[in-house]
PDB file of C-alpha atoms in Angstrom:
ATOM      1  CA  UNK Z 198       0.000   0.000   0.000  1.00  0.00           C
ATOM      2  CA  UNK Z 199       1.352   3.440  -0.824  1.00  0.00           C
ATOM      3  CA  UNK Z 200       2.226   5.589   1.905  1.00  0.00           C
ATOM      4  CA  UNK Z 201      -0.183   8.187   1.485  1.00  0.00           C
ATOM      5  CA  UNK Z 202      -3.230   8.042   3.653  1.00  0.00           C
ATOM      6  CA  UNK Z 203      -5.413   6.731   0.455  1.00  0.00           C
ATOM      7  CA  UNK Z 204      -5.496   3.064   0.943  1.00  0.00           C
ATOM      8  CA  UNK Z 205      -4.532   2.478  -3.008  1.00  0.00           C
ATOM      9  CA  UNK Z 206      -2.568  -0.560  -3.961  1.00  0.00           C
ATOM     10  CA  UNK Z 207       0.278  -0.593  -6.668  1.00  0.00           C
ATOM     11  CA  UNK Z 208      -0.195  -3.509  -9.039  1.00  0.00           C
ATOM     12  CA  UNK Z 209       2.775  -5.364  -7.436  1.00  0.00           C
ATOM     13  CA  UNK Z 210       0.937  -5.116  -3.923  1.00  0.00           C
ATOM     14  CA  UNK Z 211      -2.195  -6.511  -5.458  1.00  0.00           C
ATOM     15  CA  UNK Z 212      -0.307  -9.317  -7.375  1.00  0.00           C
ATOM     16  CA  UNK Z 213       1.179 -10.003  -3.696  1.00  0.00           C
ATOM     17  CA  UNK Z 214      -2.899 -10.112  -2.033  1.00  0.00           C
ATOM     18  CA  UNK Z 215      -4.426 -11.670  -4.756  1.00  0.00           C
ATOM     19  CA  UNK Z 216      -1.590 -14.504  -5.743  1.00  0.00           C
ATOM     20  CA  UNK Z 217      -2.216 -13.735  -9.035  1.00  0.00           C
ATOM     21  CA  UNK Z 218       1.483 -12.513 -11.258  1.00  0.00           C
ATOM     22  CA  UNK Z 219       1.941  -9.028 -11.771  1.00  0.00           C
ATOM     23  CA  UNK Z 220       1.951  -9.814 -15.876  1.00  0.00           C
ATOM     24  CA  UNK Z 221      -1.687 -11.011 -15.547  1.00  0.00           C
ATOM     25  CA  UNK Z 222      -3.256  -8.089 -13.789  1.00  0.00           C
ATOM     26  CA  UNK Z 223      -1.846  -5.763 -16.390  1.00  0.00           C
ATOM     27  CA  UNK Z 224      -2.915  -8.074 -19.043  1.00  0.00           C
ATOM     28  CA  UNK Z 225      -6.808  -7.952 -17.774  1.00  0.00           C
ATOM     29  CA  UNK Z 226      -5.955  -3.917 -16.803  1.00  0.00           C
ATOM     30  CA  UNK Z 227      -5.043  -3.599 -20.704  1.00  0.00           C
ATOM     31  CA  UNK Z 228      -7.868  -5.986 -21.644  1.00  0.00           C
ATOM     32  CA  UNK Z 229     -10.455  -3.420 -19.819  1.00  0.00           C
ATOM     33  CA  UNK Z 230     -11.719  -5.908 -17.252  1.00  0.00           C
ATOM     34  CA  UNK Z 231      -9.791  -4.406 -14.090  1.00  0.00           C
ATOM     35  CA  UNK Z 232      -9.591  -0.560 -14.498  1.00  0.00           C
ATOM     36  CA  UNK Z 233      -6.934   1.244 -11.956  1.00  0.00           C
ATOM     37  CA  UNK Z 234      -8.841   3.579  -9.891  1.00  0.00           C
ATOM     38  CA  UNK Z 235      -6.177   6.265 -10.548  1.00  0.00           C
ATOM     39  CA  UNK Z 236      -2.380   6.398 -11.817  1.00  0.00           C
ATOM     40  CA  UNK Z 237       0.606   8.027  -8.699  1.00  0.00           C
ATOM     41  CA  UNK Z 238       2.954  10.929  -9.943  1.00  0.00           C
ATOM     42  CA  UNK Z 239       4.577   8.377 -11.801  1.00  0.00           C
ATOM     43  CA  UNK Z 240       2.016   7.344 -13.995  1.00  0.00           C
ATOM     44  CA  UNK Z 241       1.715   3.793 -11.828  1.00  0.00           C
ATOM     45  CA  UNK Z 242      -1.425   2.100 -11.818  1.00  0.00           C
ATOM     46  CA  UNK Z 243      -3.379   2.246  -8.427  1.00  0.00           C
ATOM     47  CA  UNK Z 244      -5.958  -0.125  -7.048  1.00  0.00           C
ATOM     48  CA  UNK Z 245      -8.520   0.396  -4.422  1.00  0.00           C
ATOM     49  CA  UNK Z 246     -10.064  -2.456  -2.212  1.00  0.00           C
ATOM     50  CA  UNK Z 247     -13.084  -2.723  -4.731  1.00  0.00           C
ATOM     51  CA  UNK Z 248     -10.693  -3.700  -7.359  1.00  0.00           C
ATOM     52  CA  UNK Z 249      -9.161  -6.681  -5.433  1.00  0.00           C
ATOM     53  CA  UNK Z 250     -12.759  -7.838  -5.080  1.00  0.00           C
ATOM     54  CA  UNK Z 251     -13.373  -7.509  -8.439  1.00  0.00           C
ATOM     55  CA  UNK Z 252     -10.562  -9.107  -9.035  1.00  0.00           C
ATOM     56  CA  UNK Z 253     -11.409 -12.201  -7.274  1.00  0.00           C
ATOM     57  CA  UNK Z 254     -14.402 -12.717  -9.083  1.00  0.00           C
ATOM     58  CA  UNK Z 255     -12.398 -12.332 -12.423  1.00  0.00           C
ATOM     59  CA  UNK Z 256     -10.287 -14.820 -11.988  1.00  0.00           C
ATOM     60  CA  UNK Z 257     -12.999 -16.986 -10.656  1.00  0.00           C
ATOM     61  CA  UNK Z 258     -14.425 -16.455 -14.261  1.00  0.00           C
ATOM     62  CA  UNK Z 259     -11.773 -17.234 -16.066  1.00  0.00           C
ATOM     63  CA  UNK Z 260     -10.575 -20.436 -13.784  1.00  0.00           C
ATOM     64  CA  UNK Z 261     -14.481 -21.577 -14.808  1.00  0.00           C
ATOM     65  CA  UNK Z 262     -13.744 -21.058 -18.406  1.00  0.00           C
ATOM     66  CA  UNK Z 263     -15.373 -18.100 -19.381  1.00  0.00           C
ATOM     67  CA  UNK Z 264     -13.810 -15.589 -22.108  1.00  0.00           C
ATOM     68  CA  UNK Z 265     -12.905 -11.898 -21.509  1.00  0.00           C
ATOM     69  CA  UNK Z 266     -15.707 -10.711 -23.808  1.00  0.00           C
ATOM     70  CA  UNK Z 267     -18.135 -13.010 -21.204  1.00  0.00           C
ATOM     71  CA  UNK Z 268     -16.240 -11.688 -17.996  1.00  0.00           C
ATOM     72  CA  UNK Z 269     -16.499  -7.877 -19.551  1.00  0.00           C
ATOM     73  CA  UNK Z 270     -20.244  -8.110 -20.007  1.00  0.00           C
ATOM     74  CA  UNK Z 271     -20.680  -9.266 -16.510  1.00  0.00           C
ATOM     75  CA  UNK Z 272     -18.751  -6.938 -14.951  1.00  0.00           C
ATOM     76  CA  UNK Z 273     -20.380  -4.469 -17.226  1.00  0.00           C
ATOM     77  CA  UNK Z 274     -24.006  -5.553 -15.916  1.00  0.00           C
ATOM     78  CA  UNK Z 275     -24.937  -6.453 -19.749  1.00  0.00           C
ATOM     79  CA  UNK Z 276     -25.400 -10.094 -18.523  1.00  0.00           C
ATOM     80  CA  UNK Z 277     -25.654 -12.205 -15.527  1.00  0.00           C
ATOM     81  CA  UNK Z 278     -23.711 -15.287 -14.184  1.00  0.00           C
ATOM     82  CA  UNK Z 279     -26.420 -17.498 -14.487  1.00  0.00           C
ATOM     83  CA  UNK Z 280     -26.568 -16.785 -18.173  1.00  0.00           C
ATOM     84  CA  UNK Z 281     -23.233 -17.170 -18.674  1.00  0.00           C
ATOM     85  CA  UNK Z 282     -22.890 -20.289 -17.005  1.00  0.00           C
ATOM     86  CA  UNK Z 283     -25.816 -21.540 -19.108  1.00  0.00           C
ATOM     87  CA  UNK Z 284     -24.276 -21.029 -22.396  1.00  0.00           C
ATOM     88  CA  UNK Z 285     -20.843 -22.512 -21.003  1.00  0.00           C
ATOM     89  CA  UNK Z 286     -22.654 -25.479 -19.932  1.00  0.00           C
ATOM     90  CA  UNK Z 287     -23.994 -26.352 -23.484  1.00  0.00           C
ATOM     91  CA  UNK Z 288     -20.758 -25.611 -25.206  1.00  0.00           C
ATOM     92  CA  UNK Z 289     -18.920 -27.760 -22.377  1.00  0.00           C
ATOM     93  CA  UNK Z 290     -21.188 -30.687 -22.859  1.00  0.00           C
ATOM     94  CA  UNK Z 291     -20.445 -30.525 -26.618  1.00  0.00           C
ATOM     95  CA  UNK Z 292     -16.724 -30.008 -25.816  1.00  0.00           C
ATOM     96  CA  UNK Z 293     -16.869 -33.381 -23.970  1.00  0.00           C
ATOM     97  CA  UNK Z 294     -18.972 -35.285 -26.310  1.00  0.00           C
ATOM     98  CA  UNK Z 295     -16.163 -34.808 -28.531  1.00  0.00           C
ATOM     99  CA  UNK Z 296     -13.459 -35.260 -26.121  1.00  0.00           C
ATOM    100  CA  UNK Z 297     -14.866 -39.012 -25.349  1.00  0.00           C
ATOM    101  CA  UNK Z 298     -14.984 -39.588 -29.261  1.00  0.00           C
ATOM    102  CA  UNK Z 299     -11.691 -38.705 -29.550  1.00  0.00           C
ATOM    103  CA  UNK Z 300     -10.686 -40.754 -26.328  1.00  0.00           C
ATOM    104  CA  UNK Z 301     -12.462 -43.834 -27.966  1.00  0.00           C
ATOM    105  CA  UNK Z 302     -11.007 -43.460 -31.405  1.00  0.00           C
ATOM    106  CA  UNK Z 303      -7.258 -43.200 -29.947  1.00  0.00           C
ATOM    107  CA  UNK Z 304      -8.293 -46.226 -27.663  1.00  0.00           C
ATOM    108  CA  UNK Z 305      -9.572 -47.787 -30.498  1.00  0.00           C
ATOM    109  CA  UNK Z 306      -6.661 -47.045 -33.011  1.00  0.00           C
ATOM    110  CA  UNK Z 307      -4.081 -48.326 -29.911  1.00  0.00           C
ATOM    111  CA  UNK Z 308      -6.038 -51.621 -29.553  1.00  0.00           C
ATOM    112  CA  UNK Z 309      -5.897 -52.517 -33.260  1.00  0.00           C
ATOM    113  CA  UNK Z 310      -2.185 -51.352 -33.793  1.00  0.00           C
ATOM    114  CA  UNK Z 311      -3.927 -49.308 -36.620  1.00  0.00           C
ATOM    115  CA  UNK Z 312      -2.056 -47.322 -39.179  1.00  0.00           C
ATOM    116  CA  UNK Z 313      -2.269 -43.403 -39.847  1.00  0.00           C
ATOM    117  CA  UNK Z 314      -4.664 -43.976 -42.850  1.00  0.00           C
ATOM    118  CA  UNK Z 315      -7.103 -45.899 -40.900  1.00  0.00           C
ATOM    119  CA  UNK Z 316      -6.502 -43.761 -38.190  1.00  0.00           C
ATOM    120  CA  UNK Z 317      -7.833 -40.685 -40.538  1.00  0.00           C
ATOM    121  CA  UNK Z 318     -10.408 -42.904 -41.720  1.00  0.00           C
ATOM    122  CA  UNK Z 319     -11.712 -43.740 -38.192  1.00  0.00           C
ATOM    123  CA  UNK Z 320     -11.245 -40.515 -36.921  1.00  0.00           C
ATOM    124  CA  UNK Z 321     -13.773 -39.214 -39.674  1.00  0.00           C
ATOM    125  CA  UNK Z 322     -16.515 -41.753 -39.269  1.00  0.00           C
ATOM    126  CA  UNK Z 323     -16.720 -41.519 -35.583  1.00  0.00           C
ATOM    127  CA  UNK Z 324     -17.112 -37.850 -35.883  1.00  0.00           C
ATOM    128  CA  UNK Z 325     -19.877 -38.389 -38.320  1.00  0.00           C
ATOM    129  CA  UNK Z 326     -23.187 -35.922 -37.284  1.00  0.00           C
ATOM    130  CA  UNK Z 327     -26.222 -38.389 -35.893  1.00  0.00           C
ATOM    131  CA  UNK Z 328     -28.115 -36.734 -39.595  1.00  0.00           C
ATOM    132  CA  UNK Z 329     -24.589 -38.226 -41.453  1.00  0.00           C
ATOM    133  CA  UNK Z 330     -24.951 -41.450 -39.444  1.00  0.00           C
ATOM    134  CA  UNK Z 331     -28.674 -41.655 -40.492  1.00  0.00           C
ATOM    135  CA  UNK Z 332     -28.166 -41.049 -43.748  1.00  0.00           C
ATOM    136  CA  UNK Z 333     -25.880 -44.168 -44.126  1.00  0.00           C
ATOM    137  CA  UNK Z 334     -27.813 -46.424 -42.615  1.00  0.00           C
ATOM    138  CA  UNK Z 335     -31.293 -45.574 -44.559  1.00  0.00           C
ATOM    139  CA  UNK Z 336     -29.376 -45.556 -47.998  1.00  0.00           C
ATOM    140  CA  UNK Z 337     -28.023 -49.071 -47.452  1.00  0.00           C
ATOM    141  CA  UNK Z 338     -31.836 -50.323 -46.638  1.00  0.00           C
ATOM    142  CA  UNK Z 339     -33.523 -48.476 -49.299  1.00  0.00           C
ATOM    143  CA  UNK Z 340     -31.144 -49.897 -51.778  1.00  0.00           C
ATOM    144  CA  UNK Z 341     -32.043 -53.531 -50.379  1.00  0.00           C
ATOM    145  CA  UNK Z 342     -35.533 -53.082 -50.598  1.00  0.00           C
ATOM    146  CA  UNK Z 343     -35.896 -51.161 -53.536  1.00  0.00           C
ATOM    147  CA  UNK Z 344     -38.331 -52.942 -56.079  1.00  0.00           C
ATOM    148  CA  UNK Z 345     -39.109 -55.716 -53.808  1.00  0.00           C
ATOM    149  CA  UNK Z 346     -42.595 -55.445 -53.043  1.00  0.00           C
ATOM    150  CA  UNK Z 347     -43.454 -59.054 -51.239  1.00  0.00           C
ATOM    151  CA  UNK Z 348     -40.397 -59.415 -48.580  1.00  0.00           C
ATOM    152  CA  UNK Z 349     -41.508 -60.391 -45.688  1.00  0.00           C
ATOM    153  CA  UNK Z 350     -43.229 -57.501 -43.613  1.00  0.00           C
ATOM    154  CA  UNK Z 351     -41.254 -58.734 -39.919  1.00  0.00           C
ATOM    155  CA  UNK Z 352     -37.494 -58.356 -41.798  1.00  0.00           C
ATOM    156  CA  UNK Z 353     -38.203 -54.866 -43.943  1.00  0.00           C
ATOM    157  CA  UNK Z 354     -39.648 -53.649 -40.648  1.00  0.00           C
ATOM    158  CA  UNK Z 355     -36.551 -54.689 -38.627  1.00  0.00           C
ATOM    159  CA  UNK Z 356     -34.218 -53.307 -40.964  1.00  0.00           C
ATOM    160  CA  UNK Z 357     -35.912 -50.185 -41.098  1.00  0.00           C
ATOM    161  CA  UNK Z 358     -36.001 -49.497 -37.662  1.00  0.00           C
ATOM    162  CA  UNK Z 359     -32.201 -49.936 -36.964  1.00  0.00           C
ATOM    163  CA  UNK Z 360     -30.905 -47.499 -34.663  1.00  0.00           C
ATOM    164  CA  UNK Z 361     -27.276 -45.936 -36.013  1.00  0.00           C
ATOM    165  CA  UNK Z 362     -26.062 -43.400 -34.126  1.00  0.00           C
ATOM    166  CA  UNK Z 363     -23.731 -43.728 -31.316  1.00  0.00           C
ATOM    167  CA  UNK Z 364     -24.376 -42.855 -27.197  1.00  0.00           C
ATOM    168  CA  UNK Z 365     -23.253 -39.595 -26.063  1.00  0.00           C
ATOM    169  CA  UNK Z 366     -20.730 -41.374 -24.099  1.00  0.00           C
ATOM    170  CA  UNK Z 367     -19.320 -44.077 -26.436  1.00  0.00           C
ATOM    171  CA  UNK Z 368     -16.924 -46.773 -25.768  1.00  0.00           C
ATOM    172  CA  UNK Z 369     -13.744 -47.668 -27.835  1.00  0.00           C
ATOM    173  CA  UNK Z 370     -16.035 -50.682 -28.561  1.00  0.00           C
ATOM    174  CA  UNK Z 371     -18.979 -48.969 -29.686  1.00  0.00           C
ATOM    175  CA  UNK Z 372     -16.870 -46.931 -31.679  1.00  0.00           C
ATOM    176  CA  UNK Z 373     -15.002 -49.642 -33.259  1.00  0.00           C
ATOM    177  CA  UNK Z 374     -18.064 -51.391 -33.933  1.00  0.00           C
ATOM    178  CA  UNK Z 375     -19.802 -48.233 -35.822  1.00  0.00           C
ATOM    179  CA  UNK Z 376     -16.671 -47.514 -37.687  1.00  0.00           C
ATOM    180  CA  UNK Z 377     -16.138 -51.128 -39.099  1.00  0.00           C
ATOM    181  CA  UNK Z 378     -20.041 -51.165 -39.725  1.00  0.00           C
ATOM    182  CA  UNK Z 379     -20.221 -47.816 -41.438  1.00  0.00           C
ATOM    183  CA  UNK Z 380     -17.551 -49.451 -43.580  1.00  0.00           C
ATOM    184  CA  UNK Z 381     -18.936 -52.985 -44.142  1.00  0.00           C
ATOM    185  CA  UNK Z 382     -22.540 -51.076 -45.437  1.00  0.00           C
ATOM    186  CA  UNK Z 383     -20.559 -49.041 -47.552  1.00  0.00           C
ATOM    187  CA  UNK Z 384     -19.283 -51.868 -49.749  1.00  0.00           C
ATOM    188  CA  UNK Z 385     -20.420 -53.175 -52.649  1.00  0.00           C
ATOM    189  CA  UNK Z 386     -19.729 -56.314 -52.310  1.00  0.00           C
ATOM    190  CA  UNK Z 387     -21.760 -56.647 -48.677  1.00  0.00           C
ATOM    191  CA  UNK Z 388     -24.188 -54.817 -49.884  1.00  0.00           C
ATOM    192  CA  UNK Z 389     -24.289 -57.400 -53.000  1.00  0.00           C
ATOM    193  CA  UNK Z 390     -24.747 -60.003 -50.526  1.00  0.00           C
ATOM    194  CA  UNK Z 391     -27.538 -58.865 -49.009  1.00  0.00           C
ATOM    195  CA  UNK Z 392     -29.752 -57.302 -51.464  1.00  0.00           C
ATOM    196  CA  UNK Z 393     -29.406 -61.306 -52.332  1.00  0.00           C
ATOM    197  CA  UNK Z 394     -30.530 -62.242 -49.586  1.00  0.00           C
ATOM    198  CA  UNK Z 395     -33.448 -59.958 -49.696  1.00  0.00           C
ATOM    199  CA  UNK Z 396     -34.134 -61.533 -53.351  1.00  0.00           C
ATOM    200  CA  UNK Z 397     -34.651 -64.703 -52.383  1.00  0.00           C
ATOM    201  CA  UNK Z 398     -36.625 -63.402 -49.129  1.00  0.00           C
ATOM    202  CA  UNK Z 399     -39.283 -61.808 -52.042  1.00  0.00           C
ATOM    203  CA  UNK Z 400     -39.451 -64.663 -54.114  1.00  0.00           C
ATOM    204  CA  UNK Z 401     -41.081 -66.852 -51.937  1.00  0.00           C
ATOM    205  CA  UNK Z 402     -44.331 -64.735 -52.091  1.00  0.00           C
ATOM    206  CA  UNK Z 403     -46.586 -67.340 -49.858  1.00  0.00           C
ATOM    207  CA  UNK Z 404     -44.487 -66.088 -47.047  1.00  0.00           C
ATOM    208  CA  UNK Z 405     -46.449 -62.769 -47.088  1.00  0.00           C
ATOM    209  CA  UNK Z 406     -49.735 -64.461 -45.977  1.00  0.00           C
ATOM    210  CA  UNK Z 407     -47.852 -65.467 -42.416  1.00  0.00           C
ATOM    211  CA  UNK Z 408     -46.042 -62.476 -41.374  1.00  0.00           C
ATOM    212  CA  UNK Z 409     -42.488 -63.491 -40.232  1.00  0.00           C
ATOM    213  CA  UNK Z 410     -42.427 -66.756 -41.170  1.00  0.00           C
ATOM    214  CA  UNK Z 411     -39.071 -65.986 -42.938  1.00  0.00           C
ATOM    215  CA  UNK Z 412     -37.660 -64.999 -39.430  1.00  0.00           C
ATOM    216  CA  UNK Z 413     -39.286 -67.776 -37.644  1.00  0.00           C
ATOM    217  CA  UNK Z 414     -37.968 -70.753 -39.823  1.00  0.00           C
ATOM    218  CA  UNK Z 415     -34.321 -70.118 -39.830  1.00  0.00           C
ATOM    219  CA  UNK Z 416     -34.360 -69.202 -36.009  1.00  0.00           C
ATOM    220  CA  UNK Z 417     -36.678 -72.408 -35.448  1.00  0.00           C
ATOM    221  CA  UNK Z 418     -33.694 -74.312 -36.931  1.00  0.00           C
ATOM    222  CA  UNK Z 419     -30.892 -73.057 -35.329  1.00  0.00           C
ATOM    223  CA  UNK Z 420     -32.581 -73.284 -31.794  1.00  0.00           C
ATOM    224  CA  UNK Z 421     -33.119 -77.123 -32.895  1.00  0.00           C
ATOM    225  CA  UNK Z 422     -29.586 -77.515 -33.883  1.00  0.00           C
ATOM    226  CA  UNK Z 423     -28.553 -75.917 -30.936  1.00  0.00           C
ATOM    227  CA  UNK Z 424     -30.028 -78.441 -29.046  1.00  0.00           C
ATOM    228  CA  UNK Z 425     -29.116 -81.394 -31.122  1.00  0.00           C
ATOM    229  CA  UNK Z 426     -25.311 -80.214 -31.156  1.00  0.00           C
ATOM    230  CA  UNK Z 427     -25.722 -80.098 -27.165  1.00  0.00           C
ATOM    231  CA  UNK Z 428     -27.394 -83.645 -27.478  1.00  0.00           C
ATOM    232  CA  UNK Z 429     -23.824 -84.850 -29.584  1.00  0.00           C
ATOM    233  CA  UNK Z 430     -26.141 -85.439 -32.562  1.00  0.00           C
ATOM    234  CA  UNK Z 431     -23.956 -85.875 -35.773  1.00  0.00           C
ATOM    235  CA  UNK Z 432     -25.480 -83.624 -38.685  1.00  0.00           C
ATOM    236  CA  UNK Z 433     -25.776 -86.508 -40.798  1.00  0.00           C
ATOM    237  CA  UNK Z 434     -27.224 -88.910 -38.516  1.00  0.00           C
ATOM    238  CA  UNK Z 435     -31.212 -90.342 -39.126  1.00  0.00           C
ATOM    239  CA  UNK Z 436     -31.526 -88.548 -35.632  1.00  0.00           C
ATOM    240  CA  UNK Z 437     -30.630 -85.406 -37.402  1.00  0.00           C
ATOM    241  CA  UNK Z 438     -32.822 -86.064 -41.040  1.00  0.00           C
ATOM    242  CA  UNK Z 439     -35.687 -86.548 -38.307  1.00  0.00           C
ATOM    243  CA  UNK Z 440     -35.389 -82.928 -36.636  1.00  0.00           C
ATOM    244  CA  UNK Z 441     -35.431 -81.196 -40.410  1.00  0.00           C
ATOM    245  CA  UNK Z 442     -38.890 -82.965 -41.100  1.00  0.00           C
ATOM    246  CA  UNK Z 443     -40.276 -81.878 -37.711  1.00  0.00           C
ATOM    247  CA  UNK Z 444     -39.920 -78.434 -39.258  1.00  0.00           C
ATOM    248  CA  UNK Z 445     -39.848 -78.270 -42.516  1.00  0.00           C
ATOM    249  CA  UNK Z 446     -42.475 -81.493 -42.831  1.00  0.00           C
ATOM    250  CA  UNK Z 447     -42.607 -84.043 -45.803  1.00  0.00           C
ATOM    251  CA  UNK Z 448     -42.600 -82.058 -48.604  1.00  0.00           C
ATOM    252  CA  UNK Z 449     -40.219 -79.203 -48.039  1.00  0.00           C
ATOM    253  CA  UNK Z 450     -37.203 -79.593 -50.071  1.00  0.00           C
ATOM    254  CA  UNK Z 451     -34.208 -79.067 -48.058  1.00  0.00           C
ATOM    255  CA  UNK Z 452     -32.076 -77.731 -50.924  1.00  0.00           C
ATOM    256  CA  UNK Z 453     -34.198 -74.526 -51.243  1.00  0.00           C
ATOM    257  CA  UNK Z 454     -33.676 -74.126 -47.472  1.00  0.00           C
ATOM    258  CA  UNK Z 455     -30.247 -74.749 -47.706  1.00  0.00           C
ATOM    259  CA  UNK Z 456     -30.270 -72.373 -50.341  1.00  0.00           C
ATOM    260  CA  UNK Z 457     -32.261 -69.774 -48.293  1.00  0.00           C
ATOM    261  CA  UNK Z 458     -29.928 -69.963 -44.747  1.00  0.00           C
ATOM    262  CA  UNK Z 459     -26.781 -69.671 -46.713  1.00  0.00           C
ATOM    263  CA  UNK Z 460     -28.352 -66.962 -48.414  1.00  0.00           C
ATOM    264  CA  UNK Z 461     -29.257 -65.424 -45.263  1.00  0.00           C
ATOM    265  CA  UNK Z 462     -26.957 -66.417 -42.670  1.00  0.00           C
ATOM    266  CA  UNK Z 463     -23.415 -66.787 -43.306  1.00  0.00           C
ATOM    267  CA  UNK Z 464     -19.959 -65.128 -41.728  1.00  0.00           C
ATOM    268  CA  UNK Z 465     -20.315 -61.564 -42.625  1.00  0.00           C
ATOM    269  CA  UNK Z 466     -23.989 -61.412 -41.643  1.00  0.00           C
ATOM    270  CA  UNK Z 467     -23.263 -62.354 -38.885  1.00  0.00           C
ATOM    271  CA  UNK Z 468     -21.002 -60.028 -37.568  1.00  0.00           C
ATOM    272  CA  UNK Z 469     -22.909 -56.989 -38.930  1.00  0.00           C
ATOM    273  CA  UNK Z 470     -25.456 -58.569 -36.165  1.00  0.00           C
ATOM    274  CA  UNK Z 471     -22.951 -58.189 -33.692  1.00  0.00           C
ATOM    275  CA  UNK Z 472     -21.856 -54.799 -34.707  1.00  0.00           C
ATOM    276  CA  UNK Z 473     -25.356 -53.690 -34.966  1.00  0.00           C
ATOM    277  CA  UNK Z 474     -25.777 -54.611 -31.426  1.00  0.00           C
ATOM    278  CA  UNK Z 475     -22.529 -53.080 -29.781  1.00  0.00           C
ATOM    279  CA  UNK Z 476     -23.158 -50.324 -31.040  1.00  0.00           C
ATOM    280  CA  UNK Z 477     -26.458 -49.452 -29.829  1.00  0.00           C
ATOM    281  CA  UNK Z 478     -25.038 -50.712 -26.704  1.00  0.00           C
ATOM    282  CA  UNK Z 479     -26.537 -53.980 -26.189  1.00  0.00           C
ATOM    283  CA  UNK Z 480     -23.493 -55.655 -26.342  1.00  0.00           C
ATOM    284  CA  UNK Z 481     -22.472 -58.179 -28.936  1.00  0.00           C
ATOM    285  CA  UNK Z 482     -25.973 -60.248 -30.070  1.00  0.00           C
ATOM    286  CA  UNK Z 483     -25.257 -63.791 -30.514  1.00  0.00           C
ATOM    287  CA  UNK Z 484     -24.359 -65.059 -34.054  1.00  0.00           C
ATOM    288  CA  UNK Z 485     -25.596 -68.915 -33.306  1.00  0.00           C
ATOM    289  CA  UNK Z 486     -22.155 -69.212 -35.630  1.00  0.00           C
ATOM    290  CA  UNK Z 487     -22.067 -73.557 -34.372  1.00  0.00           C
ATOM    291  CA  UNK Z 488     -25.866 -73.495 -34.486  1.00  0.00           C
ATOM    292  CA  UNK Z 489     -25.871 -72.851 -37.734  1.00  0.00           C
ATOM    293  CA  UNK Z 490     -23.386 -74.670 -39.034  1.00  0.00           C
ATOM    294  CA  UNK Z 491     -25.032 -77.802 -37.959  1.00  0.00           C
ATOM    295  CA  UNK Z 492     -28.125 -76.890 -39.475  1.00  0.00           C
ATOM    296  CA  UNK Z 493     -26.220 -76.100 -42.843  1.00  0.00           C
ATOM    297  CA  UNK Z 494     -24.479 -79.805 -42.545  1.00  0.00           C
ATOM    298  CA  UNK Z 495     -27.332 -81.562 -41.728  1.00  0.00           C
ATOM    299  CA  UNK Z 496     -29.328 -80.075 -45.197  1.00  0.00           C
ATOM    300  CA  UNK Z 497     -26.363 -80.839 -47.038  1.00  0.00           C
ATOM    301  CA  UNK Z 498     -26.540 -84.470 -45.608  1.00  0.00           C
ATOM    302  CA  UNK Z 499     -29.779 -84.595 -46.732  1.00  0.00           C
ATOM    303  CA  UNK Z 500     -29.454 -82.755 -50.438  1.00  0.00           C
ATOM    304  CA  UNK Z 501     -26.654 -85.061 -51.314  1.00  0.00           C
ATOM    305  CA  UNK Z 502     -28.421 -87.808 -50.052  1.00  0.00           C
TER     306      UNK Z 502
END
């Protein structure tokens, strides 16, 4: 304090109250958020007991985030805290939305030993808007259904309804599983594969008068096969010809049901089941991957038979 009856602080007497450095008073002085009360002889800037106050609540400001422009309207009366800290608050939670991407895709790119191109590549499709995500996801089923006017009602439902964007708080495996999905959808060769699938699904037009009939056959199998493996069955057994006729009866021809599961159910399928799933969060859905592949040995028992 200078020695002349006023109470005023010099700027290196407040730096000494406050804590704060000498260089950043002068900085918010210059910056018109802390104005000296008056300058001494020597053209020193003086501070009064207000300004250390007003201090305080500056730096509080700033520790919480807020800009000069936000801490000069405040001080100025043009705004309040609470409105402030309301606008903050949105542009923080949108700060660490990002920030847990980014965590996710570096987790993600340190778990697979991945490259710097797939690196760029993963970086961009994580950071894809929910709209982009959408968008992805709607154009891969419209192309599978387009023209095909008698697929089952239970599967073009399903497929419609898929959810594809990611939690707001993803994990390196959710993000993993939407980046190698976004990819998978995106080629032509998958997307080959199923609009095949969804082919053969149309063609067999009686299907439409039982609604999900197509979903309940295949799933029907595997849960028998499932139960045959667990029963050490052999796929080629008389045991095993006797659990296809319980379902498909006398007169269904087990090479057009071959032809339908493999059609329908086969590695790749598969794991976009799995990636659907982990990425919506429900962790990976079961792919019935031995189920299935007694089921496919046991019609090709019987259709080379």
């Amino acid at each position: 304090m200078i020695d002349d009856g006023t109470g005023l602080l010099t700027i290196g007497e407040l730096a000494r109250a406050t804590g704060l450095t000498v260089r950043t008073i002068r900085y918010w002085s210059d910056e018109g958020v802390l104005t000296p009360v008056t300058r001494s002889a020597g053209g020193y800037r003086l501070y009064d007991a207000e300004c250390a106050a007003r201090l305080e609540l500056i730096r509080t400001l700033r520790e919480l985030g807020l800009g000069l422009d936000d801490v000069r309207k405040v001080l100025a009366g043009e705004t309040t805290v609470a409105a402030v800290a309301a606008a903050h608050v949105v542009a923080l939670d949108a700060q660490i939305k990002s920030l847990r991407v980014t965590r996710a895709v570096l987790s993600t790119v340190a778990r697979r030993g991945s490259t710097a191109e797939e690196m760029t590549l993963m970086n961009k499709l994580a950071r894809l808007s929910a709209a982009e995500r959408k968008r992805i996801m709607e154009e891969f089923v419209d192309e599978l259904f387009h023209g095909l006017d008698t697929v089952d009602p239970d599967i073009e439902d399903r497929m419609r309804s898929i959810a594809s964007d990611l939690p707001d708080d993803p994990t390196p495996e959710q993000v993993d599983a939407w980046v190698e999905l976004a990819e998978m959808v995106q080629d032509p060769e998958f997307r080959a594969q199923m609009r095949r699938a969804m082919e053969f699904n149309a063609s067999d037009q009686d299907r439409m008068a039982v609604r999900g009939r197509s979903t309940w056959l295949p799933m029907r199998l595997v849960q028998l096969g499932g139960e045959a493996r667990e029963q050490g069955i052999a796929p080629e057994s008389p045991e095993a010809e006797a659990i296809l006729r319980e379902v498909l009866g006398d007169g269904g021809d087990p090479a057009v049901v071959l032809e339908r599961m493999l059609s329908a159910s086969n590695e790749r399928l598969a794991r976009y089941r799995e990636l659907l799933a982990t990425a919506k969060g429900g962790g990976p859905a079961a792919a019935h991957r031995e189920e299935f592949a007694w089921v496919v040995a046991a019609l090709r028992a019987r259709v080379a038979g």
